[in-house]
PDB file of N, CA and C in Angstrom:
ATOM      1  N   MET L 158      36.235  34.637 -41.472  1.00  0.00           N
ATOM      2  CA  MET L 158      35.826  34.979 -40.139  1.00  0.00           C
ATOM      3  C   MET L 158      36.660  34.157 -39.158  1.00  0.00           C
ATOM      4  N   GLN L 159      36.987  34.753 -38.042  1.00  0.00           N
ATOM      5  CA  GLN L 159      37.714  34.049 -36.994  1.00  0.00           C
ATOM      6  C   GLN L 159      36.724  33.709 -35.880  1.00  0.00           C
ATOM      7  N   ILE L 160      36.679  32.418 -35.510  1.00  0.00           N
ATOM      8  CA  ILE L 160      35.690  31.939 -34.540  1.00  0.00           C
ATOM      9  C   ILE L 160      36.398  31.176 -33.427  1.00  0.00           C
ATOM     10  N   ALA L 161      35.987  31.438 -32.188  1.00  0.00           N
ATOM     11  CA  ALA L 161      36.502  30.698 -31.036  1.00  0.00           C
ATOM     12  C   ALA L 161      35.356  29.915 -30.412  1.00  0.00           C
ATOM     13  N   LEU L 162      35.611  28.656 -30.104  1.00  0.00           N
ATOM     14  CA  LEU L 162      34.656  27.805 -29.393  1.00  0.00           C
ATOM     15  C   LEU L 162      35.312  27.394 -28.087  1.00  0.00           C
ATOM     16  N   VAL L 163      34.539  27.338 -27.022  1.00  0.00           N
ATOM     17  CA  VAL L 163      35.080  26.948 -25.718  1.00  0.00           C
ATOM     18  C   VAL L 163      34.383  25.678 -25.252  1.00  0.00           C
ATOM     19  N   ALA L 164      35.172  24.626 -25.108  1.00  0.00           N
ATOM     20  CA  ALA L 164      34.640  23.357 -24.610  1.00  0.00           C
ATOM     21  C   ALA L 164      34.616  23.387 -23.079  1.00  0.00           C
ATOM     22  N   SER L 165      33.830  22.519 -22.497  1.00  0.00           N
ATOM     23  CA  SER L 165      33.818  22.376 -21.044  1.00  0.00           C
ATOM     24  C   SER L 165      35.236  22.071 -20.572  1.00  0.00           C
ATOM     25  N   LEU L 166      35.669  22.734 -19.527  1.00  0.00           N
ATOM     26  CA  LEU L 166      37.031  22.520 -19.029  1.00  0.00           C
ATOM     27  C   LEU L 166      37.098  21.470 -17.933  1.00  0.00           C
ATOM     28  N   VAL L 167      36.006  20.750 -17.714  1.00  0.00           N
ATOM     29  CA  VAL L 167      35.993  19.715 -16.678  1.00  0.00           C
ATOM     30  C   VAL L 167      36.842  18.520 -17.087  1.00  0.00           C
ATOM     31  N   SER L 168      36.868  18.210 -18.380  1.00  0.00           N
ATOM     32  CA  SER L 168      37.663  17.081 -18.863  1.00  0.00           C
ATOM     33  C   SER L 168      38.151  17.385 -20.281  1.00  0.00           C
ATOM     34  N   PRO L 169      39.267  16.778 -20.683  1.00  0.00           N
ATOM     35  CA  PRO L 169      39.800  17.013 -22.029  1.00  0.00           C
ATOM     36  C   PRO L 169      38.875  16.471 -23.120  1.00  0.00           C
ATOM     37  N   VAL L 170      38.956  17.091 -24.276  1.00  0.00           N
ATOM     38  CA  VAL L 170      38.236  16.609 -25.454  1.00  0.00           C
ATOM     39  C   VAL L 170      39.171  15.630 -26.158  1.00  0.00           C
ATOM     40  N   VAL L 171      38.800  14.375 -26.185  1.00  0.00           N
ATOM     41  CA  VAL L 171      39.602  13.339 -26.833  1.00  0.00           C
ATOM     42  C   VAL L 171      38.712  12.677 -27.874  1.00  0.00           C
ATOM     43  N   GLU L 172      39.153  12.722 -29.129  1.00  0.00           N
ATOM     44  CA  GLU L 172      38.298  12.299 -30.239  1.00  0.00           C
ATOM     45  C   GLU L 172      37.688  10.916 -30.051  1.00  0.00           C
ATOM     46  N   ARG L 173      38.475   9.952 -29.658  1.00  0.00           N
ATOM     47  CA  ARG L 173      37.934   8.587 -29.563  1.00  0.00           C
ATOM     48  C   ARG L 173      36.943   8.442 -28.416  1.00  0.00           C
ATOM     49  N   GLU L 174      36.947   9.399 -27.477  1.00  0.00           N
ATOM     50  CA  GLU L 174      36.027   9.350 -26.346  1.00  0.00           C
ATOM     51  C   GLU L 174      34.979  10.457 -26.400  1.00  0.00           C
ATOM     52  N   ALA L 175      35.049  11.294 -27.432  1.00  0.00           N
ATOM     53  CA  ALA L 175      34.155  12.457 -27.494  1.00  0.00           C
ATOM     54  C   ALA L 175      32.700  12.018 -27.608  1.00  0.00           C
ATOM     55  N   ASN L 176      31.875  12.597 -26.748  1.00  0.00           N
ATOM     56  CA  ASN L 176      30.438  12.361 -26.817  1.00  0.00           C
ATOM     57  C   ASN L 176      29.734  13.600 -26.279  1.00  0.00           C
ATOM     58  N   GLY L 177      28.471  13.685 -26.488  1.00  0.00           N
ATOM     59  CA  GLY L 177      27.705  14.816 -25.971  1.00  0.00           C
ATOM     60  C   GLY L 177      28.278  16.148 -26.398  1.00  0.00           C
ATOM     61  N   PRO L 178      28.459  17.066 -25.449  1.00  0.00           N
ATOM     62  CA  PRO L 178      28.935  18.404 -25.779  1.00  0.00           C
ATOM     63  C   PRO L 178      30.297  18.407 -26.481  1.00  0.00           C
ATOM     64  N   HIS L 179      31.186  17.507 -26.096  1.00  0.00           N
ATOM     65  CA  HIS L 179      32.497  17.470 -26.744  1.00  0.00           C
ATOM     66  C   HIS L 179      32.369  17.081 -28.213  1.00  0.00           C
ATOM     67  N   ARG L 180      31.508  16.150 -28.516  1.00  0.00           N
ATOM     68  CA  ARG L 180      31.282  15.745 -29.908  1.00  0.00           C
ATOM     69  C   ARG L 180      30.707  16.914 -30.705  1.00  0.00           C
ATOM     70  N   VAL L 181      29.778  17.636 -30.116  1.00  0.00           N
ATOM     71  CA  VAL L 181      29.164  18.784 -30.792  1.00  0.00           C
ATOM     72  C   VAL L 181      30.215  19.843 -31.093  1.00  0.00           C
ATOM     73  N   ILE L 182      31.052  20.179 -30.114  1.00  0.00           N
ATOM     74  CA  ILE L 182      32.102  21.191 -30.324  1.00  0.00           C
ATOM     75  C   ILE L 182      33.030  20.754 -31.456  1.00  0.00           C
ATOM     76  N   ALA L 183      33.468  19.493 -31.449  1.00  0.00           N
ATOM     77  CA  ALA L 183      34.379  19.003 -32.493  1.00  0.00           C
ATOM     78  C   ALA L 183      33.709  19.062 -33.866  1.00  0.00           C
ATOM     79  N   ASP L 184      32.456  18.656 -33.953  1.00  0.00           N
ATOM     80  CA  ASP L 184      31.740  18.675 -35.233  1.00  0.00           C
ATOM     81  C   ASP L 184      31.534  20.096 -35.748  1.00  0.00           C
ATOM     82  N   ILE L 185      31.162  21.000 -34.857  1.00  0.00           N
ATOM     83  CA  ILE L 185      30.969  22.396 -35.262  1.00  0.00           C
ATOM     84  C   ILE L 185      32.292  22.994 -35.740  1.00  0.00           C
ATOM     85  N   ALA L 186      33.372  22.746 -34.990  1.00  0.00           N
ATOM     86  CA  ALA L 186      34.679  23.292 -35.372  1.00  0.00           C
ATOM     87  C   ALA L 186      35.102  22.782 -36.749  1.00  0.00           C
ATOM     88  N   ARG L 187      34.939  21.502 -36.992  1.00  0.00           N
ATOM     89  CA  ARG L 187      35.301  20.947 -38.304  1.00  0.00           C
ATOM     90  C   ARG L 187      34.449  21.540 -39.418  1.00  0.00           C
ATOM     91  N   GLY L 188      33.155  21.664 -39.173  1.00  0.00           N
ATOM     92  CA  GLY L 188      32.248  22.215 -40.180  1.00  0.00           C
ATOM     93  C   GLY L 188      32.576  23.658 -40.518  1.00  0.00           C
ATOM     94  N   LEU L 189      32.857  24.458 -39.500  1.00  0.00           N
ATOM     95  CA  LEU L 189      33.205  25.856 -39.734  1.00  0.00           C
ATOM     96  C   LEU L 189      34.533  25.972 -40.483  1.00  0.00           C
ATOM     97  N   ALA L 190      35.507  25.156 -40.096  1.00  0.00           N
ATOM     98  CA  ALA L 190      36.803  25.173 -40.781  1.00  0.00           C
ATOM     99  C   ALA L 190      36.658  24.750 -42.235  1.00  0.00           C
ATOM    100  N   ALA L 191      35.802  23.766 -42.497  1.00  0.00           N
ATOM    101  CA  ALA L 191      35.580  23.301 -43.867  1.00  0.00           C
ATOM    102  C   ALA L 191      34.955  24.391 -44.735  1.00  0.00           C
ATOM    103  N   ARG L 192      34.287  25.341 -44.101  1.00  0.00           N
ATOM    104  CA  ARG L 192      33.670  26.448 -44.831  1.00  0.00           C
ATOM    105  C   ARG L 192      34.602  27.659 -44.925  1.00  0.00           C
ATOM    106  N   GLY L 193      35.858  27.460 -44.498  1.00  0.00           N
ATOM    107  CA  GLY L 193      36.858  28.502 -44.655  1.00  0.00           C
ATOM    108  C   GLY L 193      37.043  29.431 -43.476  1.00  0.00           C
ATOM    109  N   HIS L 194      36.384  29.160 -42.361  1.00  0.00           N
ATOM    110  CA  HIS L 194      36.534  30.009 -41.180  1.00  0.00           C
ATOM    111  C   HIS L 194      37.746  29.560 -40.362  1.00  0.00           C
ATOM    112  N   ARG L 195      38.478  30.512 -39.824  1.00  0.00           N
ATOM    113  CA  ARG L 195      39.577  30.177 -38.909  1.00  0.00           C
ATOM    114  C   ARG L 195      38.935  29.883 -37.557  1.00  0.00           C
ATOM    115  N   THR L 196      38.971  28.626 -37.172  1.00  0.00           N
ATOM    116  CA  THR L 196      38.259  28.182 -35.970  1.00  0.00           C
ATOM    117  C   THR L 196      39.242  27.627 -34.956  1.00  0.00           C
ATOM    118  N   THR L 197      39.145  28.109 -33.727  1.00  0.00           N
ATOM    119  CA  THR L 197      39.987  27.637 -32.636  1.00  0.00           C
ATOM    120  C   THR L 197      39.094  27.135 -31.516  1.00  0.00           C
ATOM    121  N   VAL L 198      39.430  25.965 -30.981  1.00  0.00           N
ATOM    122  CA  VAL L 198      38.698  25.414 -29.842  1.00  0.00           C
ATOM    123  C   VAL L 198      39.594  25.518 -28.609  1.00  0.00           C
ATOM    124  N   TYR L 199      39.084  26.142 -27.576  1.00  0.00           N
ATOM    125  CA  TYR L 199      39.770  26.228 -26.291  1.00  0.00           C
ATOM    126  C   TYR L 199      39.224  25.100 -25.427  1.00  0.00           C
ATOM    127  N   ALA L 200      40.131  24.243 -24.951  1.00  0.00           N
ATOM    128  CA  ALA L 200      39.705  23.046 -24.220  1.00  0.00           C
ATOM    129  C   ALA L 200      40.719  22.710 -23.126  1.00  0.00           C
ATOM    130  N   ALA L 201      40.319  21.834 -22.230  1.00  0.00           N
ATOM    131  CA  ALA L 201      41.179  21.423 -21.121  1.00  0.00           C
ATOM    132  C   ALA L 201      42.462  20.781 -21.636  1.00  0.00           C
ATOM    133  N   ALA L 202      43.542  20.957 -20.887  1.00  0.00           N
ATOM    134  CA  ALA L 202      44.830  20.339 -21.231  1.00  0.00           C
ATOM    135  C   ALA L 202      44.640  18.844 -21.418  1.00  0.00           C
ATOM    136  N   GLY L 203      45.311  18.302 -22.417  1.00  0.00           N
ATOM    137  CA  GLY L 203      45.187  16.883 -22.725  1.00  0.00           C
ATOM    138  C   GLY L 203      44.209  16.612 -23.854  1.00  0.00           C
ATOM    139  N   SER L 204      43.568  17.658 -24.366  1.00  0.00           N
ATOM    140  CA  SER L 204      42.611  17.502 -25.465  1.00  0.00           C
ATOM    141  C   SER L 204      43.347  17.169 -26.755  1.00  0.00           C
ATOM    142  N   ARG L 205      42.768  16.259 -27.530  1.00  0.00           N
ATOM    143  CA  ARG L 205      43.362  15.852 -28.807  1.00  0.00           C
ATOM    144  C   ARG L 205      42.244  15.487 -29.779  1.00  0.00           C
ATOM    145  N   VAL L 206      42.108  16.275 -30.838  1.00  0.00           N
ATOM    146  CA  VAL L 206      41.152  15.971 -31.898  1.00  0.00           C
ATOM    147  C   VAL L 206      41.802  16.357 -33.219  1.00  0.00           C
ATOM    148  N   ALA L 207      41.940  15.405 -34.122  1.00  0.00           N
ATOM    149  CA  ALA L 207      42.578  15.658 -35.414  1.00  0.00           C
ATOM    150  C   ALA L 207      41.765  16.658 -36.231  1.00  0.00           C
ATOM    151  N   GLY L 208      42.476  17.538 -36.919  1.00  0.00           N
ATOM    152  CA  GLY L 208      41.832  18.483 -37.820  1.00  0.00           C
ATOM    153  C   GLY L 208      41.238  19.706 -37.158  1.00  0.00           C
ATOM    154  N   ILE L 209      41.492  19.896 -35.881  1.00  0.00           N
ATOM    155  CA  ILE L 209      40.954  21.050 -35.151  1.00  0.00           C
ATOM    156  C   ILE L 209      42.113  21.800 -34.506  1.00  0.00           C
ATOM    157  N   ASP L 210      42.099  23.121 -34.634  1.00  0.00           N
ATOM    158  CA  ASP L 210      43.096  23.957 -33.966  1.00  0.00           C
ATOM    159  C   ASP L 210      42.690  24.072 -32.499  1.00  0.00           C
ATOM    160  N   LEU L 211      43.404  23.374 -31.630  1.00  0.00           N
ATOM    161  CA  LEU L 211      43.100  23.355 -30.202  1.00  0.00           C
ATOM    162  C   LEU L 211      44.086  24.224 -29.429  1.00  0.00           C
ATOM    163  N   ARG L 212      43.592  24.960 -28.483  1.00  0.00           N
ATOM    164  CA  ARG L 212      44.421  25.690 -27.526  1.00  0.00           C
ATOM    165  C   ARG L 212      44.092  25.108 -26.166  1.00  0.00           C
ATOM    166  N   GLU L 213      45.105  24.523 -25.553  1.00  0.00           N
ATOM    167  CA  GLU L 213      44.879  23.860 -24.274  1.00  0.00           C
ATOM    168  C   GLU L 213      44.906  24.854 -23.116  1.00  0.00           C
ATOM    169  N   ILE L 214      43.996  24.667 -22.187  1.00  0.00           N
ATOM    170  CA  ILE L 214      43.880  25.484 -20.987  1.00  0.00           C
ATOM    171  C   ILE L 214      44.250  24.594 -19.799  1.00  0.00           C
ATOM    172  N   ALA L 215      45.214  25.031 -19.017  1.00  0.00           N
ATOM    173  CA  ALA L 215      45.584  24.274 -17.813  1.00  0.00           C
ATOM    174  C   ALA L 215      44.411  24.334 -16.825  1.00  0.00           C
ATOM    175  N   VAL L 216      44.040  23.181 -16.317  1.00  0.00           N
ATOM    176  CA  VAL L 216      42.915  23.094 -15.389  1.00  0.00           C
ATOM    177  C   VAL L 216      43.448  22.569 -14.059  1.00  0.00           C
ATOM    178  N   PRO L 217      43.114  23.231 -12.966  1.00  0.00           N
ATOM    179  CA  PRO L 217      43.612  22.789 -11.664  1.00  0.00           C
ATOM    180  C   PRO L 217      43.161  21.367 -11.333  1.00  0.00           C
ATOM    181  N   PRO L 218      44.007  20.617 -10.623  1.00  0.00           N
ATOM    182  CA  PRO L 218      43.607  19.269 -10.202  1.00  0.00           C
ATOM    183  C   PRO L 218      42.326  19.333  -9.375  1.00  0.00           C
ATOM    184  N   GLY L 219      41.518  18.328  -9.493  1.00  0.00           N
ATOM    185  CA  GLY L 219      40.292  18.262  -8.710  1.00  0.00           C
ATOM    186  C   GLY L 219      39.082  18.870  -9.391  1.00  0.00           C
ATOM    187  N   VAL L 220      39.281  19.505 -10.546  1.00  0.00           N
ATOM    188  CA  VAL L 220      38.148  20.126 -11.242  1.00  0.00           C
ATOM    189  C   VAL L 220      37.139  19.070 -11.672  1.00  0.00           C
ATOM    190  N   ALA L 221      37.605  17.900 -12.048  1.00  0.00           N
ATOM    191  CA  ALA L 221      36.686  16.841 -12.490  1.00  0.00           C
ATOM    192  C   ALA L 221      35.680  16.495 -11.396  1.00  0.00           C
ATOM    193  N   SER L 222      36.047  16.683 -10.137  1.00  0.00           N
ATOM    194  CA  SER L 222      35.114  16.364  -9.053  1.00  0.00           C
ATOM    195  C   SER L 222      33.971  17.374  -8.979  1.00  0.00           C
ATOM    196  N   ALA L 223      34.048  18.446  -9.764  1.00  0.00           N
ATOM    197  CA  ALA L 223      32.973  19.443  -9.783  1.00  0.00           C
ATOM    198  C   ALA L 223      31.810  19.005 -10.658  1.00  0.00           C
ATOM    199  N   ARG L 224      31.976  17.911 -11.401  1.00  0.00           N
ATOM    200  CA  ARG L 224      30.890  17.431 -12.260  1.00  0.00           C
ATOM    201  C   ARG L 224      29.683  17.030 -11.442  1.00  0.00           C
ATOM    202  N   LEU L 225      28.526  17.376 -11.939  1.00  0.00           N
ATOM    203  CA  LEU L 225      27.279  16.966 -11.299  1.00  0.00           C
ATOM    204  C   LEU L 225      26.719  15.792 -12.085  1.00  0.00           C
ATOM    205  N   ILE L 226      26.486  14.696 -11.401  1.00  0.00           N
ATOM    206  CA  ILE L 226      25.944  13.507 -12.056  1.00  0.00           C
ATOM    207  C   ILE L 226      24.562  13.256 -11.479  1.00  0.00           C
ATOM    208  N   PRO L 227      23.524  13.376 -12.322  1.00  0.00           N
ATOM    209  CA  PRO L 227      22.156  13.183 -11.831  1.00  0.00           C
ATOM    210  C   PRO L 227      21.984  11.832 -11.141  1.00  0.00           C
ATOM    211  N   GLY L 228      21.283  11.853 -10.035  1.00  0.00           N
ATOM    212  CA  GLY L 228      20.986  10.622  -9.320  1.00  0.00           C
ATOM    213  C   GLY L 228      22.067  10.179  -8.354  1.00  0.00           C
ATOM    214  N   ARG L 229      23.177  10.902  -8.324  1.00  0.00           N
ATOM    215  CA  ARG L 229      24.254  10.546  -7.388  1.00  0.00           C
ATOM    216  C   ARG L 229      24.429  11.659  -6.366  1.00  0.00           C
ATOM    217  N   PRO L 230      24.859  11.300  -5.165  1.00  0.00           N
ATOM    218  CA  PRO L 230      25.136  12.339  -4.175  1.00  0.00           C
ATOM    219  C   PRO L 230      26.197  13.292  -4.734  1.00  0.00           C
ATOM    220  N   GLN L 231      26.057  14.566  -4.481  1.00  0.00           N
ATOM    221  CA  GLN L 231      26.993  15.536  -5.024  1.00  0.00           C
ATOM    222  C   GLN L 231      28.299  15.602  -4.248  1.00  0.00           C
ATOM    223  N   HIS L 232      28.305  15.128  -3.014  1.00  0.00           N
ATOM    224  CA  HIS L 232      29.541  15.123  -2.213  1.00  0.00           C
ATOM    225  C   HIS L 232      29.814  13.708  -1.750  1.00  0.00           C
ATOM    226  N   GLU L 233      30.962  13.210  -2.139  1.00  0.00           N
ATOM    227  CA  GLU L 233      31.344  11.861  -1.710  1.00  0.00           C
ATOM    228  C   GLU L 233      31.905  11.958  -0.309  1.00  0.00           C
ATOM    229  N   GLU L 234      31.505  11.086   0.562  1.00  0.00           N
ATOM    230  CA  GLU L 234      31.967  11.096   1.951  1.00  0.00           C
ATOM    231  C   GLU L 234      33.155  10.184   2.085  1.00  0.00           C
TER     232      GLU L 234
END
């Protein structure tokens, strides 16, 4: 089976920094590949995770500022 997973494009998936949703995507991709599925992860440019077929998506500058952080003002003045 051929499977595509799409990571959040707000920030790159980097193995040593992967946590939360990025960690889940990397773990799922590895597990599916280990079971013989052709698995591709589409992620923001700059993503690097060993053992995963990554396709980088160019993300416009400033996208990271779209993140919502609970408890913080959403617009910096």
